[in-house]
PDB file of C-alpha atoms in Angstrom:
ATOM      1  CA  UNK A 160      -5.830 -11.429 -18.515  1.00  0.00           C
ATOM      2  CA  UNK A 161      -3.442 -11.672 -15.184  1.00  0.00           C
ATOM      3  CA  UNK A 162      -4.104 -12.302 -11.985  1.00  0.00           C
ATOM      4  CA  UNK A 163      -3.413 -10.240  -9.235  1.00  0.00           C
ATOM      5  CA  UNK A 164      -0.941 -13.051  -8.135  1.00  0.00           C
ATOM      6  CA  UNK A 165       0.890 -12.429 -11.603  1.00  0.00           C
ATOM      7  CA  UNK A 166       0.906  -8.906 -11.231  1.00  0.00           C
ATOM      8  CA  UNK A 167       2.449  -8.457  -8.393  1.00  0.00           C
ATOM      9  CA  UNK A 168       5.143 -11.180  -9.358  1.00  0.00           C
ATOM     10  CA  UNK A 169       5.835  -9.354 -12.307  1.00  0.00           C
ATOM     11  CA  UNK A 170       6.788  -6.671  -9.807  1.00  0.00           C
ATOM     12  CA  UNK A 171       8.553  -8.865  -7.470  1.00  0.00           C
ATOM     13  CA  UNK A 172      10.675  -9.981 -10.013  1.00  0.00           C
ATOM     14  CA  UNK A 173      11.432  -6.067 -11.420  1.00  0.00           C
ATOM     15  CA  UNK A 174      12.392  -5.375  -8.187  1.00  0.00           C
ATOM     16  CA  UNK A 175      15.166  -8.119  -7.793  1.00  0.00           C
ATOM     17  CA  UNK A 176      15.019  -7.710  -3.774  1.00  0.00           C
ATOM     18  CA  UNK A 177      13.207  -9.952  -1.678  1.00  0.00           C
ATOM     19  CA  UNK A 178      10.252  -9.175  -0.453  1.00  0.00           C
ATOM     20  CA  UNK A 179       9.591  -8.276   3.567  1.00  0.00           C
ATOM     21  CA  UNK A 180       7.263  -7.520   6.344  1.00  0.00           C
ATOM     22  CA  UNK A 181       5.245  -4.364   6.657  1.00  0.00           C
ATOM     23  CA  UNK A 182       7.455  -3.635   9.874  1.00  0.00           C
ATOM     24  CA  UNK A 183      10.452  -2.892   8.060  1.00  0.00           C
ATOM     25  CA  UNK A 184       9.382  -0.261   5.688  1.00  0.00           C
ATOM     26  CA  UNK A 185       8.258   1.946   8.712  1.00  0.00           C
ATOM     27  CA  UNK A 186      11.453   3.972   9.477  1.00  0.00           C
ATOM     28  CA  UNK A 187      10.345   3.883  13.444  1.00  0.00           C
ATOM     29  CA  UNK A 188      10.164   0.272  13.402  1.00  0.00           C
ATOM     30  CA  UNK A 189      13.723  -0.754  12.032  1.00  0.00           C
ATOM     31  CA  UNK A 190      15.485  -1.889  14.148  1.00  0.00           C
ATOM     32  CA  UNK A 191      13.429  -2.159  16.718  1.00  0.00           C
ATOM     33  CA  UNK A 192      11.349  -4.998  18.999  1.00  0.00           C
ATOM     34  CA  UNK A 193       7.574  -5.472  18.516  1.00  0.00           C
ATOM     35  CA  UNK A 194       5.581  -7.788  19.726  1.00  0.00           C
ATOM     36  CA  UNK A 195       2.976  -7.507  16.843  1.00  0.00           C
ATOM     37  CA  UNK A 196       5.139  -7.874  14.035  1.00  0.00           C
ATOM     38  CA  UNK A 197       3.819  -9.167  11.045  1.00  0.00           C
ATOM     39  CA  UNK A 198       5.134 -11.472   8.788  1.00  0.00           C
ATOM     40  CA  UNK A 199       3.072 -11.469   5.399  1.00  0.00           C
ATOM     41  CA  UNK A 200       5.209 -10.470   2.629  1.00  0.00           C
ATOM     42  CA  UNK A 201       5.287  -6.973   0.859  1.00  0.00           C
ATOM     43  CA  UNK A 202       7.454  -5.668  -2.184  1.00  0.00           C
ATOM     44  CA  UNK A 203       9.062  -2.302  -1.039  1.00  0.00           C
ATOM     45  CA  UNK A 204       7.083  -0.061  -3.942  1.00  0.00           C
ATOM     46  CA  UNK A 205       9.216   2.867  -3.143  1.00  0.00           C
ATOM     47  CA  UNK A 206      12.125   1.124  -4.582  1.00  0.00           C
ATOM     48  CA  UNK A 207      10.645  -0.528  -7.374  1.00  0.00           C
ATOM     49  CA  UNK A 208       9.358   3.548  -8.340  1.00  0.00           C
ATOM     50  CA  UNK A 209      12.603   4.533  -8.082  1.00  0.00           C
ATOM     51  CA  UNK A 210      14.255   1.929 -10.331  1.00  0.00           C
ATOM     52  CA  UNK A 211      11.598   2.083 -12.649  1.00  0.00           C
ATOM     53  CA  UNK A 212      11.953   5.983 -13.038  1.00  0.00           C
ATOM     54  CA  UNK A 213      15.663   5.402 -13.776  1.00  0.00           C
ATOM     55  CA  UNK A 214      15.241   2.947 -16.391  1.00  0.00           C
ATOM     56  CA  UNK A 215      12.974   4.930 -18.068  1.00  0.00           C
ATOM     57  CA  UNK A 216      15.263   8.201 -17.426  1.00  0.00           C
ATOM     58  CA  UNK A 217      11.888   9.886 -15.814  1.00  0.00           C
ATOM     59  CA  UNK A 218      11.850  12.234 -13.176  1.00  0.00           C
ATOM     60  CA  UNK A 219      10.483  10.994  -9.295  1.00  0.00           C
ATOM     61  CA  UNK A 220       7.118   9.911  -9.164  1.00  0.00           C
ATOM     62  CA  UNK A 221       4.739   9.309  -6.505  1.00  0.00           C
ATOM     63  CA  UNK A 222       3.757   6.049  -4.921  1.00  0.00           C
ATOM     64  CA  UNK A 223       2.625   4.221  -2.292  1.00  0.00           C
ATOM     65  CA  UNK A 224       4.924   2.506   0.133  1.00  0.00           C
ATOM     66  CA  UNK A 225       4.335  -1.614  -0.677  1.00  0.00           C
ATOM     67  CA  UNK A 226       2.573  -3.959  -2.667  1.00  0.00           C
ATOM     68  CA  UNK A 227       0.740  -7.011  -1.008  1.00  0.00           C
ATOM     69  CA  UNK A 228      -1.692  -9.741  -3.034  1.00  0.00           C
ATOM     70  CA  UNK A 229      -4.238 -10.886  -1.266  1.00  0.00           C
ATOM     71  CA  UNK A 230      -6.495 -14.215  -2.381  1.00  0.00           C
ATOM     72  CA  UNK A 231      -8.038 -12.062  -5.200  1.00  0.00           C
ATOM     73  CA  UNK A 232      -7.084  -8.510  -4.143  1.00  0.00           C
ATOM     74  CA  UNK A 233      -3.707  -6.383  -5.856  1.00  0.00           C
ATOM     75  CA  UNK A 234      -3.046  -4.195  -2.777  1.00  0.00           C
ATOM     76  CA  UNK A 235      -1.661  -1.138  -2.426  1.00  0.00           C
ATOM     77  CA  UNK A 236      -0.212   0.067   0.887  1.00  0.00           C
ATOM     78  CA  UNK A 237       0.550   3.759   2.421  1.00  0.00           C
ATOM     79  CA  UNK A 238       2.180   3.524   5.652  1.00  0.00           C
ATOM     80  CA  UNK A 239       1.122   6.409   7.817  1.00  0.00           C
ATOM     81  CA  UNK A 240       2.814   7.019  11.295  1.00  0.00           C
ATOM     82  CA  UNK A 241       2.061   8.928  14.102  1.00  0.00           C
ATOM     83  CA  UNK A 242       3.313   7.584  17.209  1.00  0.00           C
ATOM     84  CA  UNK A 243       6.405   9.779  16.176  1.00  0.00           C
ATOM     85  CA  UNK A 244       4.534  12.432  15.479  1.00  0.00           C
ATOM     86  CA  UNK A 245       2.507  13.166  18.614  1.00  0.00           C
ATOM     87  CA  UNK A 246       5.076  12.280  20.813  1.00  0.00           C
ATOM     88  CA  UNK A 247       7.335  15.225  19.064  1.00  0.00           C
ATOM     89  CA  UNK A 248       4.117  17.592  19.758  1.00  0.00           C
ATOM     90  CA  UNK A 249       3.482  16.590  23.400  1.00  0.00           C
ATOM     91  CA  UNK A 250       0.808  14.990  22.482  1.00  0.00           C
ATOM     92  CA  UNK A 251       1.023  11.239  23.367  1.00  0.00           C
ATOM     93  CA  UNK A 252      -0.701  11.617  26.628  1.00  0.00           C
ATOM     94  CA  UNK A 253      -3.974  13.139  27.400  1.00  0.00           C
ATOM     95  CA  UNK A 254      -3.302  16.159  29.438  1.00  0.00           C
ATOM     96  CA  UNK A 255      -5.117  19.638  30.067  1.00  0.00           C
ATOM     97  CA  UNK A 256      -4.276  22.004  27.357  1.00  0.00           C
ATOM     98  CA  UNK A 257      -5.461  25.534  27.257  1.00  0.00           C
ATOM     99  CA  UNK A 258      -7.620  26.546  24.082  1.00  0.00           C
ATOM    100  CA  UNK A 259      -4.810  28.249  22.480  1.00  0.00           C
ATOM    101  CA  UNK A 260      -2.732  24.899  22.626  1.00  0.00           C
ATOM    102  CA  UNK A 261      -5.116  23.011  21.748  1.00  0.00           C
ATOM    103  CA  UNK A 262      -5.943  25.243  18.430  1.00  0.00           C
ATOM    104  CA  UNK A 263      -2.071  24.860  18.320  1.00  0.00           C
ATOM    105  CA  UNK A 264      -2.069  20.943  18.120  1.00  0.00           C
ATOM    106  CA  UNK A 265      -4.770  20.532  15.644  1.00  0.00           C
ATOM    107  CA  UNK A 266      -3.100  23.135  13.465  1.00  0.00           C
ATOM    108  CA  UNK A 267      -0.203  21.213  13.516  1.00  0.00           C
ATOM    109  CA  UNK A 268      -2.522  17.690  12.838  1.00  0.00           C
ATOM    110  CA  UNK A 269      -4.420  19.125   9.795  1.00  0.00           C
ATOM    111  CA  UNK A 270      -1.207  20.484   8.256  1.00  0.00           C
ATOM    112  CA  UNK A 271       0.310  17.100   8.731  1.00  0.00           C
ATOM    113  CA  UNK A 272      -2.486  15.221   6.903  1.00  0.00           C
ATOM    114  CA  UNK A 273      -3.000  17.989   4.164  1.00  0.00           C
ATOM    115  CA  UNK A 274       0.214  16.665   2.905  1.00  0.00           C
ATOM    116  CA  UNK A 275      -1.426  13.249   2.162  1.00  0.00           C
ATOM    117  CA  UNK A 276      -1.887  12.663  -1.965  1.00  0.00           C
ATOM    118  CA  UNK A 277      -3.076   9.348  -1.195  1.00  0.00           C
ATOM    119  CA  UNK A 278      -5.178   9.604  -4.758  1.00  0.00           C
ATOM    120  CA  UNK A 279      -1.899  10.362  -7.012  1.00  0.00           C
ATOM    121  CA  UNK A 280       0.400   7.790  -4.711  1.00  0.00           C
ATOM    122  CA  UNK A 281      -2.082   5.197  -6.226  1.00  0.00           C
ATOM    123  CA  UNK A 282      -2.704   6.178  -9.791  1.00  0.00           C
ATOM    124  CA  UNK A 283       0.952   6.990  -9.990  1.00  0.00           C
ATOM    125  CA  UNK A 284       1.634   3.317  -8.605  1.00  0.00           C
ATOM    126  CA  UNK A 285      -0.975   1.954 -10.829  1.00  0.00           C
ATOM    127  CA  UNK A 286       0.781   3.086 -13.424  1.00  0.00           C
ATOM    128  CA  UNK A 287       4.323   1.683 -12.917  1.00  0.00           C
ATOM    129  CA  UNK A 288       2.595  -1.501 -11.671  1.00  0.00           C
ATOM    130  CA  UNK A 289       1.217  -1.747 -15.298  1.00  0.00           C
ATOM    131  CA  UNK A 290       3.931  -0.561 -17.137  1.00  0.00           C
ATOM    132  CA  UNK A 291       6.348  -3.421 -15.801  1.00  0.00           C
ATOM    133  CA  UNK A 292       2.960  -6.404 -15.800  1.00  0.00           C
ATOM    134  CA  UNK A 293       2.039  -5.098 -19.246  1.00  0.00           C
ATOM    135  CA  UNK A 294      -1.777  -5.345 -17.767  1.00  0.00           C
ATOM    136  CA  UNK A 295      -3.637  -2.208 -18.843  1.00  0.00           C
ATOM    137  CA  UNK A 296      -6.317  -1.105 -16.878  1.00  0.00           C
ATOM    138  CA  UNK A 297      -5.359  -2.535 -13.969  1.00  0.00           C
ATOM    139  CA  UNK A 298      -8.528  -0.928 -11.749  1.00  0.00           C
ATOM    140  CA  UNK A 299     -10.803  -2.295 -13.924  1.00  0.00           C
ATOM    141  CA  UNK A 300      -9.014  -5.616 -14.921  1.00  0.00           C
ATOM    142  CA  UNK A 301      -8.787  -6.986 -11.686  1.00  0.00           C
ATOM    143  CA  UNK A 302      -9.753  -6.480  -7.835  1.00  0.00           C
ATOM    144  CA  UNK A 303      -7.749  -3.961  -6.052  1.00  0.00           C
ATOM    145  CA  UNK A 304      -7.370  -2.222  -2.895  1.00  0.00           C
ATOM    146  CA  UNK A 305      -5.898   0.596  -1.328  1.00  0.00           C
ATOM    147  CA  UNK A 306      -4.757  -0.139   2.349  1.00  0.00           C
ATOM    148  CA  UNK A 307      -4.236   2.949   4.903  1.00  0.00           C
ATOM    149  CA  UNK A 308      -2.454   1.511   7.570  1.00  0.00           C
ATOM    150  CA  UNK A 309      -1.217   3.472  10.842  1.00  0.00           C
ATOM    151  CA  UNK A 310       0.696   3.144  13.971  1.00  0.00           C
ATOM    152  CA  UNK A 311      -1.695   4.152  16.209  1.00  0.00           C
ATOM    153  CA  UNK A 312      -4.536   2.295  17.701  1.00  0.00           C
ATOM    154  CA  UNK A 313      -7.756   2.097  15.925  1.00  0.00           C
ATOM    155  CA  UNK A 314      -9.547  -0.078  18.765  1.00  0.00           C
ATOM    156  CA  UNK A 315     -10.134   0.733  22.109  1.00  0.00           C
ATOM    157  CA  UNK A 316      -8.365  -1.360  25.228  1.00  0.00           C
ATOM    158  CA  UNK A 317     -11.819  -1.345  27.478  1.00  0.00           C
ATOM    159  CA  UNK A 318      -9.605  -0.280  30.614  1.00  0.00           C
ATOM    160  CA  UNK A 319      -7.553   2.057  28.794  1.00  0.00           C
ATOM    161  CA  UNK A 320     -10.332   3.878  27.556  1.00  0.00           C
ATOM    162  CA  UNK A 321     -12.455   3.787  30.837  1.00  0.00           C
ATOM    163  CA  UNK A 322      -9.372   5.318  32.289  1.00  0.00           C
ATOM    164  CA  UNK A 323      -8.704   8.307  29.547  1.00  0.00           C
ATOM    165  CA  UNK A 324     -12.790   8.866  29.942  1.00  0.00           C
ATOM    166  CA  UNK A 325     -12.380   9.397  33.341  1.00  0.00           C
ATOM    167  CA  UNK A 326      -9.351  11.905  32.730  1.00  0.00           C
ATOM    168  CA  UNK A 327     -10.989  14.000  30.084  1.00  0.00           C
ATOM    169  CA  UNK A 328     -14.214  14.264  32.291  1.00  0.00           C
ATOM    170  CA  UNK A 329     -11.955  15.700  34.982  1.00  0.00           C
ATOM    171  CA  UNK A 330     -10.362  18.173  32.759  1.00  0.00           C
ATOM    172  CA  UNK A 331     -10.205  19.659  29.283  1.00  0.00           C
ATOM    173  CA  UNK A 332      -8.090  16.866  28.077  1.00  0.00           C
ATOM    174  CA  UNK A 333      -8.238  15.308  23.922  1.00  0.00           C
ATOM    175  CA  UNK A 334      -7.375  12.276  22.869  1.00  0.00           C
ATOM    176  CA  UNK A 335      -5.610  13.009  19.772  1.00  0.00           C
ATOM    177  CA  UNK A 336      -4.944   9.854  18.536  1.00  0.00           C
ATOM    178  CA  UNK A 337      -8.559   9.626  17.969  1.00  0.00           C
ATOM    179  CA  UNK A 338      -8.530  12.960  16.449  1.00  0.00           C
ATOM    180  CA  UNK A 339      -5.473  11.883  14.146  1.00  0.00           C
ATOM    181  CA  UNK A 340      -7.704   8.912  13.061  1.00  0.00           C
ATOM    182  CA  UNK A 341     -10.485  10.952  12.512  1.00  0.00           C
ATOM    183  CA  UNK A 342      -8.962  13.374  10.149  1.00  0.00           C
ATOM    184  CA  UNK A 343      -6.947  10.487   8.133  1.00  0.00           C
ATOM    185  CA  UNK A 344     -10.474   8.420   7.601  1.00  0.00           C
ATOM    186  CA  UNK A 345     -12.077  12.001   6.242  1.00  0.00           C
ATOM    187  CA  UNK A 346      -8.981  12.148   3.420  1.00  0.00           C
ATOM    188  CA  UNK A 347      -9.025   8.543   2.548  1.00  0.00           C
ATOM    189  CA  UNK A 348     -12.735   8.723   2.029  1.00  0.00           C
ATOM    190  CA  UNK A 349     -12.458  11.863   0.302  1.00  0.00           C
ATOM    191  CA  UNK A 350      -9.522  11.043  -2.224  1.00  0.00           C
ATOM    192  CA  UNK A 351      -9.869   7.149  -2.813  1.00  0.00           C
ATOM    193  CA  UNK A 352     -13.078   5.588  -4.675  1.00  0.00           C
ATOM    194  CA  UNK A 353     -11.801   1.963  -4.942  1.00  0.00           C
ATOM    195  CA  UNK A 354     -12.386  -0.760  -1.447  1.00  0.00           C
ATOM    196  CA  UNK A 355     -10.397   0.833   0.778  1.00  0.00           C
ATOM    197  CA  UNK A 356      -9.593  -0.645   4.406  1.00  0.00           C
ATOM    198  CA  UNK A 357      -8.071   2.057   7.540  1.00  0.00           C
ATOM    199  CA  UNK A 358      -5.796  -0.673   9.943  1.00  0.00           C
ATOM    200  CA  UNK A 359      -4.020  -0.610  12.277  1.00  0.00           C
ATOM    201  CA  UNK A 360      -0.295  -1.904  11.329  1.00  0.00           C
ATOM    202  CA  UNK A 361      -0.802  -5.359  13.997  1.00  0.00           C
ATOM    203  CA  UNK A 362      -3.485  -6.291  12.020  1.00  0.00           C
ATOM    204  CA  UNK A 363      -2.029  -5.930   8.882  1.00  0.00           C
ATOM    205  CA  UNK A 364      -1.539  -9.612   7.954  1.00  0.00           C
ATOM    206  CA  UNK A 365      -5.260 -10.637   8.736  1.00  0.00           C
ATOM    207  CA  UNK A 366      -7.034  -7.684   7.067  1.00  0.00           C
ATOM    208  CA  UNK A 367      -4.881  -8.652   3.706  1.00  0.00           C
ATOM    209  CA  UNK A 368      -5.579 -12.764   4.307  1.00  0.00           C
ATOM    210  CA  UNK A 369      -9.612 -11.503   4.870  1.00  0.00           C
ATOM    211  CA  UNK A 370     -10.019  -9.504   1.713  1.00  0.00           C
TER     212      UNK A 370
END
């Protein structure tokens, strides 16, 4: 039976690129300077799905966005921003909104989540990750997880938060990052049933080194 380590070099070497960090697969991060980046290693899944689909003249699949191995863990990865997001929707700062806005913006949040298909991105990946290791089974054969990880903070900077308490006591203000959290913990407990962690993307390289 393989390991997760030989599963995910059987993929590596598929791929025929070289692996890189999680940075570089988020679109809004190429390119650009962050003092968090992270330097653990990740195969770009999306292309490996891609050349797998033309080698087997198949039509596009689903899949999740990288591959990372862990001690004992096979992990799959789904990159989720927002930052871009809530800044395109006025929503980046907390600021009074009247109801109708506000009905407006989380509109706009739960039609942005209900496109997540976090459940088929991981079968379907499952699947191609077996197909090139030749390990059936892979859920069952060895110990996997599914990693949600998102550009927005998770944890709370004590004076930053003191300071956006203050501002929504003094006025009708949301923080919607929280609410974008909120609703993206509610799908990935809903559609994923295998150890599942929700990170933040600076934390990325100890929550995979911890599993």
């Amino acid at each position: 039976m393989m390991t997760a380590k030989d599963i995910y070099n059987a993929v590596l070497n598929f791929s025929e690129v070289n692996p890189q960090c999680i940075c570089f697969l988020h679109r809004p991060c190429q390119g650009g300077f962050c003092a968090d980046q992270q330097k653990l290693s990740v195969i770009d899944l999306d292309a490996v799905k891609t050349k797998w689909n033309k080698q087997k003249g198949l039509p596009s699949s689903a899949s999740v966005d990288a591959l990372a191995c862990a001690t004992q863990h096979l992990c799959f990865v789904e990159l989720k921003g927002w930052t871009e997001f809530l800044k395109h929707h006025g929503l980046d700062k907390p600021e009074e909104m009247t109801d109708k806005e506000k009905e407006k913006a989380n509109k706009a949040i739960d039609k942005q989540v209900g496109k997540y298909k976090l459940q088929k991105k991981l079968l379907d990946s499952v699947m191609i990750c077996e197909d090139i290791s030749g390990q059936k089974d892979i859920l069952n054969s060895i110990s996997v997880a599914f990693l949600l990880v998102t550009d927005i903070s998770l944890e709370d900077d004590p004076l930053q938060h003191l300071q956006q308490q203050l501002m929504m006591l003094a006025s009708t203000s949301t923080d919607w990052k929280k609410v974008c959290a909120e609703q993206m913990k509610k799908v990935l407990e809903h559609q994923i049933d295998i150890q599942s962690l929700f990170i933040e993307c600076k934390s990325f390289d100890d929550s995979v080194r911890n599993l």
